[in-house]
Amino acid sequence: MSGEIAIIGVGMHPWGKWGRNFAEYGVAAAQAAIRDAGIHWRDVRFISGGGTVRNGYPGYVAGATIAQALGWQGAEVNTSYAACASGSQALAAARTKILSGDCEVALVVGADTTPKGFLAPAKGERPDDPDWVRFRVGITNPTYFALYARRRMEIYGDTQDDFALVKVKNAEHGFTNEYARYRKKFTAEDVAASAMVADPLRLMDVCATSDGGAALIVCSLDYAKKIGKGDAVRIAAISTVTPSFPSALVEMPDLATDSAVAAAPLSFRSALPTKAYEQAGVDPKDVSVAEVYDLSTALELDWIEDCGLCARGEAAALTRSGATRIGGRIPVNPSGGLACFGEAVPAQALAQVCELTWQLRGQAGSRQVEGAKVGITANQGLFGHGSSVIVVR
Amino acid sequence: MSAGAAQATVPVLDGWFTTAGAAPHLIGTRCSGCGTYYFPKLETFCRNPDCESSQFETVELSRTGKVWSFTNACYKPPEPYIAAEPFVPYTIAAVELEREKMVVLGQVVEGVGVESLKAGMEMELVLETIPDATLPEGKLTWKWKPVEGAGQ
Ligand SMILES: [Zn+2]
């Protein structure tokens, strides 16, 4: 399709718990992406940042803060907030700018510093705030992931061993990834020995939160050609659709689903990649590698099905067969996924695109998926935000 | 829980469920235009994109339904959850209401663990006491309870 842009530079700051200002990670990632693209910082005419709003404080004005740290040079700037999809929305803003002919080269960047301790709602008696309400009656974040996981067990016959297999696979994938926070090969026994958090999910089934930064340099296809990068990896689709009423799943922070009395329930998760496939003119069968949001091990199985990489209910069998490992038919999370990274919200969707870019360039080293031509990302966060990006070469 | 003289009478959330009588209900609303149910109550604009109604009637939701999924909380949640010390893990169920075609979350009554639940199992709504920061006798909340003979 005609709406493609090129990725000519990618860069990341290692994930971890560094405790420094988020702009430091953003700048490090941006500088790496600029070097990778072989351009000058002044060539970048649009800076698009993924932002974070924390406890009502919109202090993470990523685009401007990181642009200033890199040195104001009069480029236009933007910050997008869309929870876990913030990076993808920042990328979509850059694509629009480039395709409209308004600019040729853009920096897309996301970085996060996670606060210490629990993410708890603000104090006081606030029954109008759904987040306050659900904590008051004892419904926490792991509750939702555990309900989805248990539903798989009840409907498809998945087991906790199947979920553990996802962790073992991702730990193996991320073992040599220099940007991953956790680089240790875990066994199924390690997972089974970790503490139960929300039955059936154990501590090692759920992901942590991390500091980190990721950046992309994107440009028009003409510009890529002009600088001798006509064969660069291209972005063929960015989907950031909302859910459709009535949404089928109970989502954080709600205590109930939409009522499906007036219309049939619809899956939000599967709508995200569906729109991306449509936009790219790509069939799920063409996908060679996927980076999906494994907030929990079981959720990776949901995503595999939502991305159409296998039939509904068959993701556990697919995983058992080894197909989702590097070397298998359809490797999933070759980066190591959130299992090895932990979530750095505004950076994570971009980190997924960085990994796919390395994979499609054949630069992923020991994580390389042989002959990768088409990659898809998928993620979903709070407030009806989610995204799916397709990259091709 | 509420051993001793005082019995909890104050609901943890005002107007979210009935407290009189032996058969409590969650209180929701129903759109007068398209029939969609809402819990918690919605009284502004219907969220159905094909419905322009802003008329709602207050309704009592079905007090029985079938288990959609379930889990538990093995660790004490952060405030505003108030837990008794020492913390006792509690079970949580997502229950599908047939008439409303919606799934509603809630704790499961004390003494029922995840091992005694199954998808499709019949559950009913009851009230139980949970600890409160200011009222020593606690407050009332809705919980799901397996219907007698279910899951056998
Ligand atoms: Zn309506």
Coordinates of C-alpha atoms and ligand atoms in Angstrom, one line a residue:
Chain A
M1 CA 0.0 0.0 0.0
S2 CA 1.0 3.6 -0.5
G3 CA 1.0 4.6 3.2
E4 CA 4.3 3.2 4.1
I5 CA 7.2 4.9 5.8
A6 CA 10.8 3.6 6.4
I7 CA 12.5 2.8 9.7
I8 CA 16.2 3.9 9.2
G9 CA 17.3 3.9 12.8
V10 CA 16.5 2.1 16.0
G11 CA 18.0 2.4 19.5
M12 CA 17.3 1.3 23.0
H13 CA 18.6 2.0 26.6
P14 CA 18.8 -1.2 28.6
W15 CA 15.7 -2.0 30.7
G16 CA 16.3 -2.2 34.5
K17 CA 15.6 -0.5 37.7
W18 CA 18.1 2.4 37.3
G19 CA 16.2 5.1 39.2
R20 CA 17.3 7.9 37.0
N21 CA 15.3 10.6 35.2
F22 CA 13.4 9.1 32.2
A23 CA 14.9 11.7 29.8
E24 CA 18.3 10.1 30.3
Y25 CA 17.0 6.8 28.9
G26 CA 15.2 8.6 26.1
V27 CA 18.2 10.6 25.1
A28 CA 20.5 7.5 25.1
A29 CA 17.9 5.6 22.9
A30 CA 17.5 8.5 20.6
Q31 CA 21.2 9.0 20.1
A32 CA 21.6 5.3 19.4
A33 CA 18.8 5.5 16.8
I34 CA 20.3 8.7 15.2
R35 CA 23.7 7.0 14.9
D36 CA 22.1 3.8 13.5
A37 CA 20.3 6.0 10.9
G38 CA 23.6 7.7 10.0
I39 CA 21.9 11.1 10.0
H40 CA 22.5 14.3 12.0
W41 CA 20.3 15.3 14.9
R42 CA 19.4 18.5 13.0
D43 CA 18.0 16.4 10.1
V44 CA 15.2 15.4 12.4
R45 CA 12.3 17.8 11.9
F46 CA 9.6 16.2 14.1
I47 CA 10.0 14.7 17.5
S48 CA 7.2 12.5 18.7
G49 CA 7.3 11.2 22.3
G50 CA 5.2 8.6 24.1
G51 CA 4.1 10.2 27.4
T52 CA 3.1 8.9 30.8
V53 CA 0.5 10.3 33.2
R54 CA 1.1 9.1 36.7
N55 CA -1.3 9.6 39.6
G56 CA -2.8 12.5 37.7
Y57 CA 0.5 14.2 37.1
P58 CA 1.2 14.8 33.4
G59 CA 4.9 15.5 34.1
Y60 CA 6.3 13.2 31.6
V61 CA 6.1 15.5 28.6
A62 CA 8.3 13.2 26.6
G63 CA 8.6 14.9 23.2
A64 CA 9.7 18.3 24.5
T65 CA 11.8 17.1 27.4
I66 CA 13.8 14.7 25.3
A67 CA 14.1 17.3 22.4
Q68 CA 15.5 19.8 24.9
A69 CA 17.9 17.3 26.3
L70 CA 19.2 16.5 22.8
G71 CA 19.5 20.2 22.1
W72 CA 16.6 22.5 20.9
Q73 CA 17.0 22.8 17.2
G74 CA 13.6 24.2 16.2
A75 CA 11.9 21.0 15.0
E76 CA 8.2 20.4 15.6
V77 CA 7.2 18.4 18.6
N78 CA 4.4 16.2 19.9
T79 CA 3.7 14.0 23.0
S80 CA 1.1 11.2 22.8
Y81 CA -0.5 9.5 25.8
A82 CA -2.2 6.2 25.2
A83 CA -1.2 4.0 28.1
C84 CA 0.7 0.9 26.8
A85 CA 0.0 2.1 23.2
S86 CA 1.6 5.5 23.8
G87 CA 4.7 4.6 21.6
S88 CA 2.5 3.4 18.8
Q89 CA 0.4 6.6 18.9
A90 CA 3.5 8.7 18.8
L91 CA 4.6 6.6 15.8
A92 CA 1.3 7.1 14.1
A93 CA 1.6 10.9 14.6
A94 CA 5.0 10.8 12.9
R95 CA 3.7 8.7 10.1
T96 CA 0.9 11.2 9.4
K97 CA 3.4 14.0 9.4
I98 CA 5.6 12.2 7.0
L99 CA 2.9 11.0 4.6
S100 CA 1.3 14.5 4.5
G101 CA 4.7 15.7 3.2
D102 CA 5.1 18.0 6.2
C103 CA 8.4 16.5 7.2
E104 CA 10.8 13.9 5.9
V105 CA 12.5 12.6 9.1
A106 CA 11.1 12.1 12.5
L107 CA 12.3 10.8 15.9
V108 CA 9.8 8.7 17.8
V109 CA 10.9 8.1 21.4
G110 CA 9.5 6.7 24.6
A111 CA 11.1 6.3 28.0
D112 CA 10.0 5.6 31.6
T113 CA 11.2 5.7 35.2
T114 CA 8.9 3.5 37.3
P115 CA 8.1 4.7 40.8
K116 CA 9.1 2.6 43.8
G117 CA 6.5 0.3 45.4
F118 CA 2.9 -0.4 44.6
L119 CA 1.0 1.7 42.1
A120 CA -1.9 2.5 44.5
P121 CA -4.8 4.9 43.9
A122 CA -4.8 8.3 45.6
K123 CA -6.1 8.4 49.2
G124 CA -9.6 9.5 50.4
E125 CA -13.1 8.2 49.9
R126 CA -13.7 8.5 46.2
P127 CA -16.5 6.2 45.1
D128 CA -16.8 8.0 41.7
D129 CA -13.3 6.7 40.7
P130 CA -13.6 3.2 39.3
D131 CA -10.0 2.5 40.2
W132 CA -10.6 3.5 43.9
V133 CA -13.8 1.4 43.9
R134 CA -12.2 -1.8 42.6
F135 CA -9.3 -1.7 45.1
R136 CA -11.9 -1.0 47.9
V137 CA -13.6 -4.3 47.1
G138 CA -10.4 -6.2 46.7
I139 CA -10.0 -6.4 42.9
T140 CA -6.3 -5.8 42.0
N141 CA -4.4 -5.8 38.7
P142 CA -3.4 -9.5 38.8
T143 CA -7.1 -10.4 39.3
Y144 CA -7.9 -9.5 35.7
F145 CA -4.9 -11.5 34.2
A146 CA -5.7 -14.4 36.5
L147 CA -9.4 -14.4 35.4
Y148 CA -8.3 -14.6 31.7
A149 CA -5.8 -17.3 32.4
R150 CA -8.3 -19.4 34.4
R151 CA -10.9 -19.0 31.6
R152 CA -8.4 -20.6 29.2
M153 CA -8.0 -23.5 31.6
E154 CA -11.7 -23.9 31.9
I155 CA -12.6 -23.6 28.2
Y156 CA -9.6 -24.9 26.4
G157 CA -8.0 -27.2 29.0
D158 CA -4.8 -25.2 29.2
T159 CA -2.7 -26.0 32.3
Q160 CA -0.3 -24.1 34.6
D161 CA 2.5 -26.1 33.0
D162 CA 1.5 -24.6 29.6
F163 CA 1.8 -21.1 31.1
A164 CA 5.2 -22.0 32.6
L165 CA 6.4 -23.1 29.2
V166 CA 5.8 -19.5 27.9
K167 CA 8.0 -18.2 30.7
V168 CA 10.7 -20.8 30.0
K169 CA 10.7 -20.0 26.3
N170 CA 10.8 -16.2 26.7
A171 CA 13.6 -16.5 29.3
E172 CA 15.6 -18.6 26.8
H173 CA 15.0 -16.0 24.1
G174 CA 16.0 -13.0 26.2
F175 CA 19.0 -14.7 27.7
T176 CA 21.5 -13.0 25.4
N177 CA 19.5 -9.8 24.8
E178 CA 21.7 -7.0 26.1
Y179 CA 18.7 -4.7 26.5
A180 CA 16.7 -7.2 28.7
R181 CA 16.5 -6.7 32.4
Y182 CA 16.2 -10.3 33.4
R183 CA 18.7 -12.6 31.7
K184 CA 18.4 -15.9 33.4
K185 CA 17.2 -19.3 32.0
F186 CA 14.3 -20.4 34.1
T187 CA 13.0 -23.9 34.2
A188 CA 9.4 -25.0 34.6
E189 CA 10.3 -26.1 38.2
D190 CA 11.5 -22.5 38.9
V191 CA 8.1 -21.2 37.8
A192 CA 6.2 -23.8 39.8
A193 CA 8.2 -23.0 42.9
S194 CA 7.5 -19.3 42.7
A195 CA 4.8 -17.8 45.0
M196 CA 1.1 -17.9 43.9
V197 CA -0.1 -14.4 43.3
A198 CA -3.5 -14.8 41.9
D199 CA -4.4 -18.4 41.2
P200 CA -3.5 -19.8 38.6
L201 CA -0.8 -17.2 38.1
R202 CA 2.5 -17.3 40.1
L203 CA 5.0 -14.6 40.6
M204 CA 7.0 -15.8 37.5
D205 CA 3.9 -15.7 35.3
V206 CA 3.4 -12.0 35.7
C207 CA 5.7 -9.2 34.5
A208 CA 7.4 -6.5 36.5
T209 CA 7.6 -2.8 35.8
S210 CA 11.0 -1.4 34.6
D211 CA 12.9 1.7 33.6
G212 CA 13.9 1.8 29.9
G213 CA 13.9 3.8 26.7
A214 CA 13.4 3.0 23.0
A215 CA 13.6 5.2 19.9
L216 CA 13.0 5.0 16.1
I217 CA 14.1 7.2 13.3
V218 CA 11.4 7.0 10.6
C219 CA 11.3 8.8 7.3
S220 CA 9.6 8.9 3.9
L221 CA 10.5 6.2 1.4
D222 CA 11.9 8.8 -0.9
Y223 CA 14.3 10.1 1.8
A224 CA 15.4 6.5 2.6
K225 CA 16.2 6.0 -1.0
K226 CA 18.0 9.4 -1.2
I227 CA 20.4 8.4 1.6
G228 CA 21.0 4.9 0.2
K229 CA 18.6 3.0 2.5
G230 CA 16.0 2.1 -0.1
D231 CA 15.9 -1.4 1.3
A232 CA 15.1 -0.3 4.9
V233 CA 12.5 -2.1 7.0
R234 CA 9.1 -0.4 6.3
I235 CA 6.1 0.2 8.5
A236 CA 3.1 -1.2 6.7
A237 CA 0.4 -0.7 9.4
I238 CA -0.2 1.0 12.7
S239 CA -3.6 0.1 14.2
T240 CA -4.7 2.0 17.3
V241 CA -8.5 1.2 17.2
T242 CA -10.7 1.5 20.3
P243 CA -12.8 -1.3 21.5
S244 CA -16.3 -1.7 20.0
F245 CA -19.4 -1.8 22.1
P246 CA -20.2 -4.1 23.7
S247 CA -16.7 -5.2 24.7
A248 CA -16.6 -8.9 25.5
L249 CA -14.0 -8.9 28.3
V250 CA -14.1 -7.4 31.8
E251 CA -11.2 -4.9 31.7
M252 CA -9.2 -3.1 34.4
P253 CA -10.5 -1.1 36.2
D254 CA -14.1 -2.1 35.6
L255 CA -16.1 -4.4 37.8
A256 CA -18.4 -5.6 35.0
T257 CA -18.4 -6.1 31.2
D258 CA -20.6 -4.1 28.9
S259 CA -24.1 -5.7 28.7
A260 CA -24.5 -7.5 25.4
V261 CA -28.3 -7.2 25.3
A262 CA -28.5 -4.8 22.3
A263 CA -25.6 -6.2 20.2
A264 CA -23.2 -9.2 20.1
P265 CA -20.1 -8.9 22.2
L266 CA -16.8 -8.0 20.4
S267 CA -13.2 -8.8 21.2
F268 CA -11.0 -5.7 21.6
R269 CA -7.8 -7.7 21.5
S270 CA -8.5 -9.3 18.1
A271 CA -9.7 -6.0 16.6
L272 CA -6.2 -4.5 17.0
P273 CA -4.3 -6.9 14.7
T274 CA -7.3 -7.3 12.4
K275 CA -7.2 -3.6 11.5
A276 CA -3.4 -3.8 11.1
Y277 CA -3.6 -6.8 8.7
E278 CA -6.3 -4.9 6.7
Q279 CA -4.1 -1.8 6.5
A280 CA -1.0 -3.7 5.5
G281 CA -2.8 -6.0 3.1
V282 CA -1.0 -8.9 4.9
D283 CA -2.4 -12.3 5.9
P284 CA -1.6 -13.8 9.3
K285 CA -0.1 -16.7 7.4
D286 CA 2.6 -14.4 6.0
V287 CA 3.8 -13.4 9.5
S288 CA 7.3 -14.6 10.2
V289 CA 7.8 -13.2 13.8
A290 CA 5.6 -11.6 16.5
E291 CA 6.2 -9.4 19.5
V292 CA 3.1 -9.6 21.7
Y293 CA 2.3 -8.2 25.2
D294 CA 3.0 -11.0 27.7
L295 CA 1.8 -9.0 30.8
S296 CA 1.2 -12.6 31.9
T297 CA 2.4 -15.9 30.5
A298 CA -1.2 -16.9 29.7
L299 CA -1.9 -13.6 28.0
E300 CA 0.8 -14.4 25.4
L301 CA -1.4 -17.4 24.4
D302 CA -4.4 -15.1 24.0
W303 CA -2.4 -12.8 21.8
I304 CA -1.2 -15.6 19.6
E305 CA -4.8 -16.5 18.9
D306 CA -5.9 -12.8 18.6
C307 CA -3.2 -12.2 16.0
G308 CA -4.5 -15.2 14.0
L309 CA -1.3 -17.1 14.3
C310 CA -3.3 -20.2 15.2
A311 CA -7.0 -21.2 15.7
R312 CA -8.8 -20.1 18.9
G313 CA -7.9 -22.4 21.8
E314 CA -4.8 -23.9 20.1
A315 CA -2.0 -21.6 21.4
A316 CA -1.0 -23.9 24.2
A317 CA -0.6 -26.8 21.8
L318 CA 1.3 -24.5 19.4
T319 CA 3.7 -23.5 22.3
R320 CA 4.1 -27.1 23.4
S321 CA 5.0 -28.1 19.8
G322 CA 7.9 -25.6 19.9
A323 CA 6.5 -23.5 17.0
T324 CA 6.7 -20.3 19.0
R325 CA 10.4 -20.7 19.8
I326 CA 13.2 -19.2 17.7
G327 CA 13.7 -21.8 15.0
G328 CA 10.1 -22.8 15.1
R329 CA 7.4 -22.0 12.5
I330 CA 6.3 -18.7 14.1
P331 CA 8.6 -17.4 16.8
V332 CA 6.8 -15.2 19.4
N333 CA 8.7 -12.7 21.6
P334 CA 12.2 -13.4 20.3
S335 CA 13.3 -10.4 22.4
G336 CA 12.4 -12.3 25.5
G337 CA 9.2 -10.2 25.8
L338 CA 7.9 -8.6 29.0
A339 CA 9.0 -11.7 30.8
C340 CA 12.6 -10.6 30.3
F341 CA 12.1 -6.8 30.1
G342 CA 9.4 -5.9 32.6
E343 CA 7.1 -3.1 31.4
A344 CA 8.3 0.4 30.7
V345 CA 5.0 1.8 29.5
P346 CA 5.7 4.6 27.0
A347 CA 8.7 2.8 25.6
Q348 CA 7.4 -0.7 25.3
A349 CA 5.4 -0.5 22.1
L350 CA 8.5 1.0 20.5
A351 CA 10.8 -1.6 21.9
Q352 CA 8.6 -4.2 20.2
V353 CA 9.2 -2.4 16.8
C354 CA 13.0 -2.1 17.5
E355 CA 13.2 -5.9 18.0
L356 CA 11.2 -6.6 14.8
T357 CA 13.5 -4.1 12.9
W358 CA 16.6 -6.0 14.0
Q359 CA 14.9 -9.3 13.1
L360 CA 14.0 -8.1 9.6
R361 CA 17.4 -6.7 9.0
G362 CA 19.0 -9.9 10.1
Q363 CA 20.8 -8.2 12.9
A364 CA 19.4 -10.0 15.9
G365 CA 22.4 -12.1 16.5
S366 CA 21.8 -15.3 18.5
R367 CA 18.1 -14.4 18.6
Q368 CA 17.8 -14.2 14.8
V369 CA 14.6 -15.6 13.2
E370 CA 15.9 -16.9 9.9
G371 CA 14.4 -15.2 6.9
A372 CA 12.1 -12.9 8.8
K373 CA 10.1 -10.8 6.3
V374 CA 6.9 -9.7 8.1
G375 CA 6.6 -8.9 11.8
I376 CA 3.7 -7.9 13.9
T377 CA 3.4 -6.3 17.3
A378 CA 0.4 -6.3 19.6
N379 CA -0.3 -4.7 22.9
Q380 CA -3.1 -3.4 25.1
G381 CA -3.4 -1.2 28.1
L382 CA -5.8 0.8 30.2
F383 CA -8.7 3.0 29.1
G384 CA -9.4 1.3 25.7
H385 CA -5.9 1.9 24.4
G386 CA -4.0 -0.7 22.4
S387 CA -2.0 -1.0 19.2
S388 CA -0.7 -3.4 16.6
V389 CA 2.1 -2.5 14.2
I390 CA 3.2 -4.5 11.1
V391 CA 6.7 -4.1 9.7
V392 CA 7.8 -5.6 6.4
R393 CA 11.0 -5.9 4.3
Chain B
M1 CA -15.9 -11.7 60.9
S2 CA -18.3 -9.5 62.7
A3 CA -18.2 -11.4 65.9
G4 CA -19.4 -9.4 68.9
A5 CA -22.3 -7.0 69.5
A6 CA -22.3 -4.7 66.5
Q7 CA -23.4 -6.0 63.1
A8 CA -22.3 -4.2 59.9
T9 CA -25.1 -2.3 58.4
V10 CA -23.4 0.4 56.3
P11 CA -22.7 -0.6 52.6
V12 CA -19.1 -0.2 51.4
L13 CA -20.5 1.7 48.4
D14 CA -23.7 3.7 48.8
G15 CA -26.5 2.7 46.4
W16 CA -24.6 -0.1 44.7
F17 CA -26.7 -2.9 46.2
T18 CA -29.9 -3.4 48.2
T19 CA -29.4 -4.1 51.9
A20 CA -32.9 -4.8 53.1
G21 CA -34.3 -8.4 53.1
A22 CA -32.7 -11.8 52.7
A23 CA -32.2 -11.7 48.9
P24 CA -29.9 -8.8 48.0
H25 CA -29.5 -7.4 44.5
L26 CA -26.9 -5.3 42.8
I27 CA -28.4 -2.0 41.6
G28 CA -27.9 -1.0 38.0
T29 CA -29.6 0.9 35.3
R30 CA -31.2 0.0 32.0
C31 CA -31.3 2.1 28.9
S32 CA -34.9 2.9 28.0
G33 CA -33.9 3.1 24.3
C34 CA -32.0 -0.1 23.6
G35 CA -32.3 -2.2 26.8
T36 CA -28.6 -2.2 27.7
Y37 CA -27.9 -2.8 31.4
Y38 CA -25.2 -0.9 33.3
F39 CA -23.4 -1.7 36.5
P40 CA -22.4 0.5 38.2
K41 CA -25.4 2.7 37.4
L42 CA -25.1 4.9 34.3
E43 CA -27.6 7.8 34.0
T44 CA -26.1 10.2 31.5
F45 CA -25.7 8.9 27.9
C46 CA -26.1 5.3 26.6
R47 CA -22.8 3.9 25.5
N48 CA -24.3 1.9 22.6
P49 CA -23.0 3.8 19.5
D50 CA -26.4 3.1 17.8
C51 CA -28.5 4.4 20.7
E52 CA -29.1 8.1 21.4
S53 CA -31.1 7.6 24.6
S54 CA -30.3 9.4 27.8
Q55 CA -33.3 7.9 29.7
F56 CA -32.5 5.2 32.2
E57 CA -34.5 3.2 34.7
T58 CA -33.0 1.9 37.9
V59 CA -33.1 -1.8 38.1
E60 CA -32.2 -4.7 40.4
L61 CA -29.8 -7.0 38.5
S62 CA -30.3 -10.8 38.5
R63 CA -29.0 -12.2 41.8
T64 CA -27.9 -15.5 40.3
G65 CA -25.6 -16.3 37.5
K66 CA -23.0 -18.7 36.2
V67 CA -19.2 -18.7 36.9
W68 CA -17.3 -17.3 33.9
S69 CA -13.9 -17.5 35.6
F70 CA -12.4 -17.2 39.1
T71 CA -9.2 -16.5 40.9
N72 CA -8.0 -15.4 44.4
A73 CA -5.9 -12.8 46.1
C74 CA -2.9 -14.3 47.8
Y75 CA -1.4 -11.0 48.9
K76 CA -3.0 -8.1 50.8
P77 CA -4.1 -5.5 48.3
P78 CA -3.0 -1.9 48.8
E79 CA -5.4 0.7 50.3
P80 CA -8.2 1.6 50.0
Y81 CA -8.6 -2.2 50.6
I82 CA -8.7 -2.8 54.4
A83 CA -7.7 -6.3 55.5
A84 CA -7.9 -8.0 58.8
E85 CA -4.6 -9.0 60.4
P86 CA -3.3 -11.5 59.7
F87 CA -4.3 -11.3 56.0
V88 CA -6.4 -14.2 54.9
P89 CA -6.5 -14.9 51.1
Y90 CA -9.9 -14.5 49.5
T91 CA -11.5 -15.9 46.4
I92 CA -12.9 -13.8 43.5
A93 CA -15.4 -14.8 40.9
A94 CA -16.5 -13.3 37.6
V95 CA -20.2 -14.3 37.2
E96 CA -22.2 -14.2 34.0
L97 CA -25.8 -12.9 34.3
E98 CA -28.0 -14.4 31.7
R99 CA -30.7 -11.7 31.4
E100 CA -28.3 -8.8 31.5
K101 CA -25.7 -10.6 29.3
M102 CA -22.9 -9.2 31.4
V103 CA -20.2 -10.5 33.7
V104 CA -19.9 -9.0 37.2
L105 CA -16.9 -9.4 39.5
G106 CA -17.0 -9.9 43.2
Q107 CA -15.4 -11.6 46.1
V108 CA -16.6 -15.1 46.9
V109 CA -17.9 -15.8 50.4
E110 CA -15.4 -16.7 53.1
G111 CA -14.5 -20.4 53.3
V112 CA -14.9 -21.1 49.6
G113 CA -11.6 -21.6 47.8
V114 CA -10.8 -21.7 44.1
E115 CA -10.6 -25.5 44.2
S116 CA -14.4 -25.7 44.8
L117 CA -15.3 -23.5 41.8
K118 CA -15.8 -24.4 38.1
A119 CA -16.9 -22.4 35.0
G120 CA -20.6 -22.7 34.6
M121 CA -21.3 -23.2 38.3
E122 CA -24.5 -21.5 39.6
M123 CA -23.8 -18.6 42.0
E124 CA -26.0 -16.3 44.0
L125 CA -25.4 -12.8 45.4
V126 CA -25.1 -12.4 49.2
L127 CA -23.9 -9.7 51.5
E128 CA -20.9 -10.2 53.8
T129 CA -18.9 -7.9 56.0
I130 CA -15.4 -6.6 55.1
P131 CA -13.2 -4.6 57.4
D132 CA -13.4 -0.8 57.3
A133 CA -10.9 1.9 58.4
T134 CA -13.4 3.8 60.6
L135 CA -16.2 1.4 61.5
P136 CA -15.0 -1.3 63.9
E137 CA -17.9 -3.6 62.9
G138 CA -16.9 -3.3 59.2
K139 CA -19.1 -2.6 56.1
L140 CA -21.3 -4.7 53.9
T141 CA -20.2 -5.7 50.4
W142 CA -21.6 -8.0 47.8
K143 CA -20.1 -11.4 47.4
W144 CA -20.8 -14.5 45.2
K145 CA -21.8 -17.7 46.9
P146 CA -22.1 -21.2 45.3
V147 CA -25.8 -22.1 45.1
E148 CA -26.6 -25.1 47.4
G149 CA -25.8 -28.3 45.5
A150 CA -23.9 -26.6 42.7
G151 CA -20.6 -28.1 41.5
Q152 CA -21.5 -31.5 42.8
Ligands
ZN1 ZN -29.3 2.6 24.8

